[in-house]
Amino acid sequence: MDYTINQVIDYFAKSSIEYVNVITNQLLPGETDGNRTTAAGVSGIVIPLSGNAHFSFNDTAYVLEEGILVHAGSQMKLEIQPRGNKPSEYAVIHYRTLQEAPVDLKDTDFAITVKQMGRIKDYVYQLIKSSSEPGSFADFQAKMIFINLLNEILIQAKKQSDEKNTSIIPKAINFIQENYADDFSISELANMFHMERRRFTELFEQHTGLTPIKYVTEYRIRHARELLRADEHSIAEIAELVGYQDNFYFSRVFKKQTGMSPSQYKKYLEENYIYF
C-alpha cells in the first residue's frame, strides 16, 4: 500500500510503541522462504543488509534492496525469494504498538524509500549486538538504539521524499503555464502530483518564492496585460481567456495586482502610446 512519509511520521509520532527484538536471516541464490506468516502480535520493519530479494506480504510484492525498507504487520502471509546470484541478508526489527495513533499503520504493509543506508545499517548492527547481551542495561541500550534507528529511517525517508517532491515543482509550473486559462484548484493540482495540498504549497513556495495561488494569479494577470496591450479583445473576453469566468472578479484581481482596473490600464496604454 502507499502512504506518504508525513503519514508514516504521524503514525510513529502519535503511537506509543516499544522495541521487541531483532532477527537476521540470509538466503542463498535459488532459495525460497515461504508458506509461513509474519510474527503474531508485533509489527516489523525489514531492512536489507546485503543483496536484494522479492518480499511478498499477503500477496503484495516488494523489492527489498539498497534504499528500500518494508514495513509489515502481524500474521501476514510471507514469501521471500533472493534476486540475482548473490546471497540476500536482511534484518527484521519487531516492535509492539501499545497505544494507536489516529492513523493506524501497525498492521499494514508499505515500502519506505530512504536516501542513504549507512547510518541505518550502523544502528541495526548496534541493535543486534546490544540485543544479544544479557542484563538490564543492555535492554535499555537496545531501546535507545531502536529509537535512534527509527529516527534515522524517518530522517532519510523525508530527505528522499523532499528531493523527489522538489523535482515535481518544475512539472507543476509547466502545467500552470500551459493550462493557466483552465479552471483548476490548488488541491486538484496537488492531487495531480500525488501530494498533500499543504506540502505541495510549502515546496512550491520554497522553489518559486510564491504560493501556488499567487503564482497562478500573477501569471494570469501578466497575460491579461499583454492582451490589453494588443487591443484585440474586450475586457470580458480577456477575463475568460486568462481563466476568469466572472468579469467583475477579474477586474478586482487585476486592480489588486496592478493598482489599476483593466479599463484604467487600457486607457493608460492609449494615452501613453504603449503598444506592441
PDB file of C-alpha atoms in Angstrom:
ATOM      1  CA  MET A   1       0.000   0.000   0.000  1.00  0.00           C
ATOM      2  CA  ASP A   2       1.069   3.612  -0.480  1.00  0.00           C
ATOM      3  CA  TYR A   3       1.461   6.088   2.373  1.00  0.00           C
ATOM      4  CA  THR A   4       3.138   9.476   2.367  1.00  0.00           C
ATOM      5  CA  ILE A   5       6.164   9.973   4.595  1.00  0.00           C
ATOM      6  CA  ASN A   6       4.139  12.516   6.570  1.00  0.00           C
ATOM      7  CA  GLN A   7       1.529   9.840   7.357  1.00  0.00           C
ATOM      8  CA  VAL A   8       4.270   7.441   8.476  1.00  0.00           C
ATOM      9  CA  ILE A   9       5.866  10.130  10.664  1.00  0.00           C
ATOM     10  CA  ASP A  10       2.456  10.976  12.127  1.00  0.00           C
ATOM     11  CA  TYR A  11       1.896   7.326  12.979  1.00  0.00           C
ATOM     12  CA  PHE A  12       5.191   6.909  14.811  1.00  0.00           C
ATOM     13  CA  ALA A  13       4.930  10.344  16.451  1.00  0.00           C
ATOM     14  CA  LYS A  14       1.491   9.704  17.933  1.00  0.00           C
ATOM     15  CA  SER A  15       1.681   5.979  18.670  1.00  0.00           C
ATOM     16  CA  SER A  16       3.110   4.537  21.842  1.00  0.00           C
ATOM     17  CA  ILE A  17       5.468   1.758  20.756  1.00  0.00           C
ATOM     18  CA  GLU A  18       8.099  -0.487  22.330  1.00  0.00           C
ATOM     19  CA  TYR A  19      11.033  -2.411  20.894  1.00  0.00           C
ATOM     20  CA  VAL A  20      10.618  -6.211  20.943  1.00  0.00           C
ATOM     21  CA  ASN A  21      13.576  -7.828  19.162  1.00  0.00           C
ATOM     22  CA  VAL A  22      15.703  -8.011  16.042  1.00  0.00           C
ATOM     23  CA  ILE A  23      16.250 -11.062  13.874  1.00  0.00           C
ATOM     24  CA  THR A  24      18.520 -11.555  10.866  1.00  0.00           C
ATOM     25  CA  ASN A  25      18.363 -14.030   8.030  1.00  0.00           C
ATOM     26  CA  GLN A  26      20.309 -14.892   4.904  1.00  0.00           C
ATOM     27  CA  LEU A  27      19.014 -16.619   1.802  1.00  0.00           C
ATOM     28  CA  LEU A  28      21.280 -18.124  -0.851  1.00  0.00           C
ATOM     29  CA  PRO A  29      20.549 -17.726  -4.573  1.00  0.00           C
ATOM     30  CA  GLY A  30      17.748 -20.061  -5.603  1.00  0.00           C
ATOM     31  CA  GLU A  31      16.392 -20.500  -2.071  1.00  0.00           C
ATOM     32  CA  THR A  32      12.797 -19.636  -1.275  1.00  0.00           C
ATOM     33  CA  ASP A  33      11.333 -18.883   2.139  1.00  0.00           C
ATOM     34  CA  GLY A  34       7.557 -19.210   2.086  1.00  0.00           C
ATOM     35  CA  ASN A  35       4.428 -20.926   3.350  1.00  0.00           C
ATOM     36  CA  ARG A  36       4.541 -19.072   6.670  1.00  0.00           C
ATOM     37  CA  THR A  37       3.343 -15.874   8.275  1.00  0.00           C
ATOM     38  CA  THR A  38       4.950 -12.903   9.976  1.00  0.00           C
ATOM     39  CA  ALA A  39       5.208 -12.888  13.778  1.00  0.00           C
ATOM     40  CA  ALA A  40       1.992 -12.577  15.784  1.00  0.00           C
ATOM     41  CA  GLY A  41       1.212  -9.527  17.893  1.00  0.00           C
ATOM     42  CA  VAL A  42       4.012  -7.334  16.552  1.00  0.00           C
ATOM     43  CA  SER A  43       4.861  -5.213  13.554  1.00  0.00           C
ATOM     44  CA  GLY A  44       8.165  -5.353  11.713  1.00  0.00           C
ATOM     45  CA  ILE A  45      10.492  -3.191   9.651  1.00  0.00           C
ATOM     46  CA  VAL A  46      12.504  -5.238   7.157  1.00  0.00           C
ATOM     47  CA  ILE A  47      15.910  -3.703   6.398  1.00  0.00           C
ATOM     48  CA  PRO A  48      18.242  -5.007   3.662  1.00  0.00           C
ATOM     49  CA  LEU A  49      21.859  -5.530   4.732  1.00  0.00           C
ATOM     50  CA  SER A  50      23.270  -7.014   1.520  1.00  0.00           C
ATOM     51  CA  GLY A  51      21.942  -8.301  -1.773  1.00  0.00           C
ATOM     52  CA  ASN A  52      18.284  -7.922  -2.672  1.00  0.00           C
ATOM     53  CA  ALA A  53      15.158 -10.030  -2.641  1.00  0.00           C
ATOM     54  CA  HIS A  54      11.491 -10.230  -3.536  1.00  0.00           C
ATOM     55  CA  PHE A  55       9.262  -9.969  -0.461  1.00  0.00           C
ATOM     56  CA  SER A  56       5.534 -10.650  -0.601  1.00  0.00           C
ATOM     57  CA  PHE A  57       3.151  -9.790   2.246  1.00  0.00           C
ATOM     58  CA  ASN A  58      -0.417 -11.036   1.728  1.00  0.00           C
ATOM     59  CA  ASP A  59       0.419 -11.316  -1.996  1.00  0.00           C
ATOM     60  CA  THR A  60       1.608  -7.691  -2.255  1.00  0.00           C
ATOM     61  CA  ALA A  61       5.108  -7.803  -3.758  1.00  0.00           C
ATOM     62  CA  TYR A  62       8.065  -5.577  -2.844  1.00  0.00           C
ATOM     63  CA  VAL A  63      11.678  -5.482  -3.955  1.00  0.00           C
ATOM     64  CA  LEU A  64      13.906  -5.221  -0.893  1.00  0.00           C
ATOM     65  CA  GLU A  65      17.188  -3.613  -1.936  1.00  0.00           C
ATOM     66  CA  GLU A  66      19.574  -0.807  -1.010  1.00  0.00           C
ATOM     67  CA  GLY A  67      17.460   2.242  -0.187  1.00  0.00           C
ATOM     68  CA  ILE A  68      14.146   0.381   0.176  1.00  0.00           C
ATOM     69  CA  LEU A  69      12.772  -0.858   3.503  1.00  0.00           C
ATOM     70  CA  VAL A  70       9.435  -2.584   4.023  1.00  0.00           C
ATOM     71  CA  HIS A  71       7.021  -2.330   6.938  1.00  0.00           C
ATOM     72  CA  ALA A  72       4.767  -5.317   7.652  1.00  0.00           C
ATOM     73  CA  GLY A  73       2.025  -6.174  10.113  1.00  0.00           C
ATOM     74  CA  SER A  74       1.194  -9.134  12.287  1.00  0.00           C
ATOM     75  CA  GLN A  75       0.486 -12.620  10.865  1.00  0.00           C
ATOM     76  CA  MET A  76       0.731 -11.702   7.214  1.00  0.00           C
ATOM     77  CA  LYS A  77       1.288 -14.382   4.615  1.00  0.00           C
ATOM     78  CA  LEU A  78       5.005 -14.183   3.770  1.00  0.00           C
ATOM     79  CA  GLU A  79       7.120 -15.316   0.841  1.00  0.00           C
ATOM     80  CA  ILE A  80      10.763 -14.381   0.187  1.00  0.00           C
ATOM     81  CA  GLN A  81      12.993 -15.108  -2.785  1.00  0.00           C
ATOM     82  CA  PRO A  82      16.502 -13.702  -3.446  1.00  0.00           C
ATOM     83  CA  ARG A  83      17.187 -11.812  -6.672  1.00  0.00           C
ATOM     84  CA  GLY A  84      20.334 -12.320  -8.719  1.00  0.00           C
ATOM     85  CA  ASN A  85      23.275 -14.601  -7.978  1.00  0.00           C
ATOM     86  CA  LYS A  86      24.300 -13.214  -4.593  1.00  0.00           C
ATOM     87  CA  PRO A  87      23.045 -14.092  -1.100  1.00  0.00           C
ATOM     88  CA  SER A  88      20.393 -11.826   0.377  1.00  0.00           C
ATOM     89  CA  GLU A  89      20.794 -10.784   4.016  1.00  0.00           C
ATOM     90  CA  TYR A  90      18.247  -8.750   5.912  1.00  0.00           C
ATOM     91  CA  ALA A  91      17.185  -7.763   9.414  1.00  0.00           C
ATOM     92  CA  VAL A  92      13.662  -7.526  10.814  1.00  0.00           C
ATOM     93  CA  ILE A  93      13.078  -5.087  13.668  1.00  0.00           C
ATOM     94  CA  HIS A  94       9.984  -6.114  15.633  1.00  0.00           C
ATOM     95  CA  TYR A  95       8.073  -3.593  17.716  1.00  0.00           C
ATOM     96  CA  ARG A  96       4.766  -3.573  19.545  1.00  0.00           C
ATOM     97  CA  THR A  97       2.159  -0.810  19.447  1.00  0.00           C
ATOM     98  CA  LEU A  98       0.874  -0.006  22.940  1.00  0.00           C
ATOM     99  CA  GLN A  99      -1.371   2.907  22.012  1.00  0.00           C
ATOM    100  CA  GLU A 100      -2.613   3.557  18.496  1.00  0.00           C
ATOM    101  CA  ALA A 101      -2.354   6.819  16.588  1.00  0.00           C
ATOM    102  CA  PRO A 102      -5.254   8.340  14.601  1.00  0.00           C
ATOM    103  CA  VAL A 103      -3.531   6.922  11.504  1.00  0.00           C
ATOM    104  CA  ASP A 104      -3.063   3.260  12.397  1.00  0.00           C
ATOM    105  CA  LEU A 105      -0.403   1.568  10.284  1.00  0.00           C
ATOM    106  CA  LYS A 106       0.716  -1.200  12.648  1.00  0.00           C
ATOM    107  CA  ASP A 107      -0.947  -3.995  10.622  1.00  0.00           C
ATOM    108  CA  THR A 108      -0.285  -2.617   7.164  1.00  0.00           C
ATOM    109  CA  ASP A 109       2.475  -3.264   4.659  1.00  0.00           C
ATOM    110  CA  PHE A 110       4.228  -0.457   2.784  1.00  0.00           C
ATOM    111  CA  ALA A 111       7.639   0.413   1.392  1.00  0.00           C
ATOM    112  CA  ILE A 112       9.840   3.146   2.860  1.00  0.00           C
ATOM    113  CA  THR A 113      12.337   4.661   0.431  1.00  0.00           C
ATOM    114  CA  VAL A 114      15.354   6.260   2.093  1.00  0.00           C
ATOM    115  CA  LYS A 115      18.136   8.454   0.732  1.00  0.00           C
ATOM    116  CA  GLN A 116      21.107   6.840   2.492  1.00  0.00           C
ATOM    117  CA  MET A 117      21.521   3.492   4.250  1.00  0.00           C
ATOM    118  CA  GLY A 118      24.883   3.921   6.015  1.00  0.00           C
ATOM    119  CA  ARG A 119      23.739   5.123   9.449  1.00  0.00           C
ATOM    120  CA  ILE A 120      20.653   2.913   9.306  1.00  0.00           C
ATOM    121  CA  LYS A 121      22.829  -0.190   8.930  1.00  0.00           C
ATOM    122  CA  ASP A 122      25.143   1.030  11.705  1.00  0.00           C
ATOM    123  CA  TYR A 123      22.185   1.244  14.085  1.00  0.00           C
ATOM    124  CA  VAL A 124      20.978  -2.207  13.013  1.00  0.00           C
ATOM    125  CA  TYR A 125      24.372  -3.759  13.831  1.00  0.00           C
ATOM    126  CA  GLN A 126      24.440  -1.898  17.175  1.00  0.00           C
ATOM    127  CA  LEU A 127      20.956  -3.198  17.923  1.00  0.00           C
ATOM    128  CA  ILE A 128      21.967  -6.780  17.063  1.00  0.00           C
ATOM    129  CA  LYS A 129      24.976  -6.536  19.413  1.00  0.00           C
ATOM    130  CA  SER A 130      23.071  -4.931  22.279  1.00  0.00           C
ATOM    131  CA  SER A 131      20.147  -7.372  21.982  1.00  0.00           C
ATOM    132  CA  SER A 132      22.487 -10.342  22.257  1.00  0.00           C
ATOM    133  CA  GLU A 133      23.963  -9.182  25.573  1.00  0.00           C
ATOM    134  CA  PRO A 134      22.470 -10.023  28.991  1.00  0.00           C
ATOM    135  CA  GLY A 135      21.353  -7.568  31.653  1.00  0.00           C
ATOM    136  CA  SER A 136      19.006  -4.645  32.127  1.00  0.00           C
ATOM    137  CA  PHE A 137      21.483  -2.057  30.905  1.00  0.00           C
ATOM    138  CA  ALA A 138      21.801  -3.878  27.572  1.00  0.00           C
ATOM    139  CA  ASP A 139      17.990  -3.943  27.349  1.00  0.00           C
ATOM    140  CA  PHE A 140      17.898  -0.196  27.996  1.00  0.00           C
ATOM    141  CA  GLN A 141      20.566   0.434  25.344  1.00  0.00           C
ATOM    142  CA  ALA A 142      18.596  -1.658  22.846  1.00  0.00           C
ATOM    143  CA  LYS A 143      15.525   0.521  23.433  1.00  0.00           C
ATOM    144  CA  MET A 144      17.539   3.685  22.857  1.00  0.00           C
ATOM    145  CA  ILE A 145      19.207   2.299  19.724  1.00  0.00           C
ATOM    146  CA  PHE A 146      15.795   1.302  18.362  1.00  0.00           C
ATOM    147  CA  ILE A 147      14.526   4.885  18.772  1.00  0.00           C
ATOM    148  CA  ASN A 148      17.686   6.238  17.122  1.00  0.00           C
ATOM    149  CA  LEU A 149      17.273   3.735  14.286  1.00  0.00           C
ATOM    150  CA  LEU A 150      13.644   4.715  13.763  1.00  0.00           C
ATOM    151  CA  ASN A 151      14.604   8.401  13.844  1.00  0.00           C
ATOM    152  CA  GLU A 152      17.308   7.852  11.220  1.00  0.00           C
ATOM    153  CA  ILE A 153      14.910   5.910   8.977  1.00  0.00           C
ATOM    154  CA  LEU A 154      12.398   8.776   9.085  1.00  0.00           C
ATOM    155  CA  ILE A 155      15.092  11.413   8.515  1.00  0.00           C
ATOM    156  CA  GLN A 156      16.401   9.597   5.446  1.00  0.00           C
ATOM    157  CA  ALA A 157      12.874   8.877   4.160  1.00  0.00           C
ATOM    158  CA  LYS A 158      11.955  12.552   4.492  1.00  0.00           C
ATOM    159  CA  LYS A 159      15.130  13.612   2.662  1.00  0.00           C
ATOM    160  CA  GLN A 160      14.304  11.215  -0.159  1.00  0.00           C
ATOM    161  CA  SER A 161      10.703  12.418  -0.300  1.00  0.00           C
ATOM    162  CA  ASP A 162      11.712  16.094  -0.300  1.00  0.00           C
ATOM    163  CA  GLU A 163      14.210  15.506  -3.103  1.00  0.00           C
ATOM    164  CA  LYS A 164      11.616  13.660  -5.161  1.00  0.00           C
ATOM    165  CA  ASN A 165       8.893  16.214  -4.468  1.00  0.00           C
ATOM    166  CA  THR A 166      11.153  19.146  -5.299  1.00  0.00           C
ATOM    167  CA  SER A 167      11.634  17.698  -8.779  1.00  0.00           C
ATOM    168  CA  ILE A 168       7.845  17.757  -9.162  1.00  0.00           C
ATOM    169  CA  ILE A 169       7.547  21.549  -8.814  1.00  0.00           C
ATOM    170  CA  PRO A 170       9.019  22.368 -12.260  1.00  0.00           C
ATOM    171  CA  LYS A 171       6.426  19.988 -13.727  1.00  0.00           C
ATOM    172  CA  ALA A 172       3.677  21.781 -11.785  1.00  0.00           C
ATOM    173  CA  ILE A 173       4.937  25.151 -13.063  1.00  0.00           C
ATOM    174  CA  ASN A 174       4.914  23.844 -16.615  1.00  0.00           C
ATOM    175  CA  PHE A 175       1.334  22.618 -16.158  1.00  0.00           C
ATOM    176  CA  ILE A 176       0.239  26.030 -14.857  1.00  0.00           C
ATOM    177  CA  GLN A 177       1.866  27.860 -17.757  1.00  0.00           C
ATOM    178  CA  GLU A 178       0.215  25.586 -20.301  1.00  0.00           C
ATOM    179  CA  ASN A 179      -3.217  25.482 -18.628  1.00  0.00           C
ATOM    180  CA  TYR A 180      -3.500  28.807 -16.787  1.00  0.00           C
ATOM    181  CA  ALA A 181      -6.766  29.631 -18.580  1.00  0.00           C
ATOM    182  CA  ASP A 182      -8.441  26.439 -17.344  1.00  0.00           C
ATOM    183  CA  ASP A 183     -10.461  26.131 -14.151  1.00  0.00           C
ATOM    184  CA  PHE A 184      -8.449  24.150 -11.584  1.00  0.00           C
ATOM    185  CA  SER A 185      -7.900  24.438  -7.843  1.00  0.00           C
ATOM    186  CA  ILE A 186      -4.612  24.150  -5.952  1.00  0.00           C
ATOM    187  CA  SER A 187      -5.952  20.998  -4.266  1.00  0.00           C
ATOM    188  CA  GLU A 188      -6.582  19.452  -7.672  1.00  0.00           C
ATOM    189  CA  LEU A 189      -3.092  20.464  -8.775  1.00  0.00           C
ATOM    190  CA  ALA A 190      -1.535  18.891  -5.667  1.00  0.00           C
ATOM    191  CA  ASN A 191      -3.574  15.694  -6.173  1.00  0.00           C
ATOM    192  CA  MET A 192      -2.364  15.523  -9.738  1.00  0.00           C
ATOM    193  CA  PHE A 193       1.159  15.082  -8.383  1.00  0.00           C
ATOM    194  CA  HIS A 194       0.043  12.786  -5.516  1.00  0.00           C
ATOM    195  CA  MET A 195       0.860  15.298  -2.799  1.00  0.00           C
ATOM    196  CA  GLU A 196      -0.939  16.810   0.146  1.00  0.00           C
ATOM    197  CA  ARG A 197      -2.001  20.391  -0.550  1.00  0.00           C
ATOM    198  CA  ARG A 198      -0.074  21.846   2.389  1.00  0.00           C
ATOM    199  CA  ARG A 199       3.154  20.035   1.492  1.00  0.00           C
ATOM    200  CA  PHE A 200       2.744  20.969  -2.173  1.00  0.00           C
ATOM    201  CA  THR A 201       2.275  24.622  -1.206  1.00  0.00           C
ATOM    202  CA  GLU A 202       5.364  24.564   1.032  1.00  0.00           C
ATOM    203  CA  LEU A 203       7.584  23.090  -1.688  1.00  0.00           C
ATOM    204  CA  PHE A 204       6.154  25.368  -4.362  1.00  0.00           C
ATOM    205  CA  GLU A 205       6.852  28.466  -2.274  1.00  0.00           C
ATOM    206  CA  GLN A 206      10.377  27.265  -1.477  1.00  0.00           C
ATOM    207  CA  HIS A 207      11.028  26.794  -5.199  1.00  0.00           C
ATOM    208  CA  THR A 208       9.400  29.964  -6.588  1.00  0.00           C
ATOM    209  CA  GLY A 209       9.074  32.357  -3.662  1.00  0.00           C
ATOM    210  CA  LEU A 210       5.322  32.484  -4.314  1.00  0.00           C
ATOM    211  CA  THR A 211       2.397  30.392  -3.127  1.00  0.00           C
ATOM    212  CA  PRO A 212       0.704  28.411  -5.936  1.00  0.00           C
ATOM    213  CA  ILE A 213      -2.348  30.704  -5.795  1.00  0.00           C
ATOM    214  CA  LYS A 214      -0.222  33.850  -6.098  1.00  0.00           C
ATOM    215  CA  TYR A 215       1.829  32.311  -8.916  1.00  0.00           C
ATOM    216  CA  VAL A 216      -1.289  31.410 -10.913  1.00  0.00           C
ATOM    217  CA  THR A 217      -2.781  34.856 -10.285  1.00  0.00           C
ATOM    218  CA  GLU A 218       0.349  36.742 -11.341  1.00  0.00           C
ATOM    219  CA  TYR A 219       0.762  34.548 -14.420  1.00  0.00           C
ATOM    220  CA  ARG A 220      -2.848  35.165 -15.480  1.00  0.00           C
ATOM    221  CA  ILE A 221      -2.658  38.929 -14.914  1.00  0.00           C
ATOM    222  CA  ARG A 222       0.605  39.159 -16.841  1.00  0.00           C
ATOM    223  CA  HIS A 223      -1.103  37.584 -19.837  1.00  0.00           C
ATOM    224  CA  ALA A 224      -4.125  39.831 -19.343  1.00  0.00           C
ATOM    225  CA  ARG A 225      -1.844  42.874 -19.558  1.00  0.00           C
ATOM    226  CA  GLU A 226      -0.360  41.530 -22.802  1.00  0.00           C
ATOM    227  CA  LEU A 227      -3.848  41.042 -24.246  1.00  0.00           C
ATOM    228  CA  LEU A 228      -4.867  44.569 -23.205  1.00  0.00           C
ATOM    229  CA  ARG A 229      -1.811  45.970 -24.981  1.00  0.00           C
ATOM    230  CA  ALA A 230      -2.732  44.029 -28.125  1.00  0.00           C
ATOM    231  CA  ASP A 231      -6.176  45.731 -28.019  1.00  0.00           C
ATOM    232  CA  GLU A 232      -7.916  42.917 -29.919  1.00  0.00           C
ATOM    233  CA  HIS A 233     -10.416  41.764 -27.271  1.00  0.00           C
ATOM    234  CA  SER A 234     -12.919  43.264 -24.887  1.00  0.00           C
ATOM    235  CA  ILE A 235     -12.210  43.164 -21.175  1.00  0.00           C
ATOM    236  CA  ALA A 236     -14.852  40.449 -20.705  1.00  0.00           C
ATOM    237  CA  GLU A 237     -13.195  38.327 -23.410  1.00  0.00           C
ATOM    238  CA  ILE A 238      -9.762  38.841 -21.869  1.00  0.00           C
ATOM    239  CA  ALA A 239     -11.083  37.778 -18.471  1.00  0.00           C
ATOM    240  CA  GLU A 240     -12.272  34.494 -19.945  1.00  0.00           C
ATOM    241  CA  LEU A 241      -9.093  33.993 -21.961  1.00  0.00           C
ATOM    242  CA  VAL A 242      -6.945  34.119 -18.835  1.00  0.00           C
ATOM    243  CA  GLY A 243      -9.157  31.886 -16.709  1.00  0.00           C
ATOM    244  CA  TYR A 244     -11.756  34.146 -15.065  1.00  0.00           C
ATOM    245  CA  GLN A 245     -15.394  33.444 -15.833  1.00  0.00           C
ATOM    246  CA  ASP A 246     -16.536  36.368 -13.685  1.00  0.00           C
ATOM    247  CA  ASN A 247     -15.593  39.654 -15.343  1.00  0.00           C
ATOM    248  CA  PHE A 248     -16.120  41.671 -12.147  1.00  0.00           C
ATOM    249  CA  TYR A 249     -13.924  39.336 -10.113  1.00  0.00           C
ATOM    250  CA  PHE A 250     -11.254  39.564 -12.809  1.00  0.00           C
ATOM    251  CA  SER A 251     -11.359  43.373 -12.560  1.00  0.00           C
ATOM    252  CA  ARG A 252     -10.894  43.234  -8.785  1.00  0.00           C
ATOM    253  CA  VAL A 253      -7.952  40.851  -9.066  1.00  0.00           C
ATOM    254  CA  PHE A 254      -6.398  42.910 -11.864  1.00  0.00           C
ATOM    255  CA  LYS A 255      -6.630  46.123  -9.825  1.00  0.00           C
ATOM    256  CA  LYS A 256      -5.169  44.443  -6.760  1.00  0.00           C
ATOM    257  CA  GLN A 257      -2.190  43.267  -8.827  1.00  0.00           C
ATOM    258  CA  THR A 258      -1.559  46.403 -10.895  1.00  0.00           C
ATOM    259  CA  GLY A 259      -3.147  49.257  -8.956  1.00  0.00           C
ATOM    260  CA  MET A 260      -5.493  49.972 -11.886  1.00  0.00           C
ATOM    261  CA  SER A 261      -8.678  48.413 -13.186  1.00  0.00           C
ATOM    262  CA  PRO A 262      -8.481  46.806 -16.660  1.00  0.00           C
ATOM    263  CA  SER A 263     -10.285  49.798 -18.206  1.00  0.00           C
ATOM    264  CA  GLN A 264      -7.930  52.258 -16.461  1.00  0.00           C
ATOM    265  CA  TYR A 265      -4.924  50.232 -17.586  1.00  0.00           C
ATOM    266  CA  LYS A 266      -6.212  50.195 -21.158  1.00  0.00           C
ATOM    267  CA  LYS A 267      -6.734  53.967 -21.059  1.00  0.00           C
ATOM    268  CA  TYR A 268      -3.230  54.422 -19.656  1.00  0.00           C
ATOM    269  CA  LEU A 269      -1.802  52.425 -22.575  1.00  0.00           C
ATOM    270  CA  GLU A 270      -3.735  54.512 -25.117  1.00  0.00           C
ATOM    271  CA  GLU A 271      -2.779  57.870 -23.596  1.00  0.00           C
ATOM    272  CA  ASN A 272       0.896  56.922 -23.436  1.00  0.00           C
ATOM    273  CA  TYR A 273       1.024  55.233 -26.865  1.00  0.00           C
ATOM    274  CA  ILE A 274       2.173  51.930 -25.371  1.00  0.00           C
ATOM    275  CA  TYR A 275       1.663  49.152 -27.871  1.00  0.00           C
ATOM    276  CA  PHE A 276       3.450  46.039 -29.025  1.00  0.00           C
TER     277      PHE A 276
END
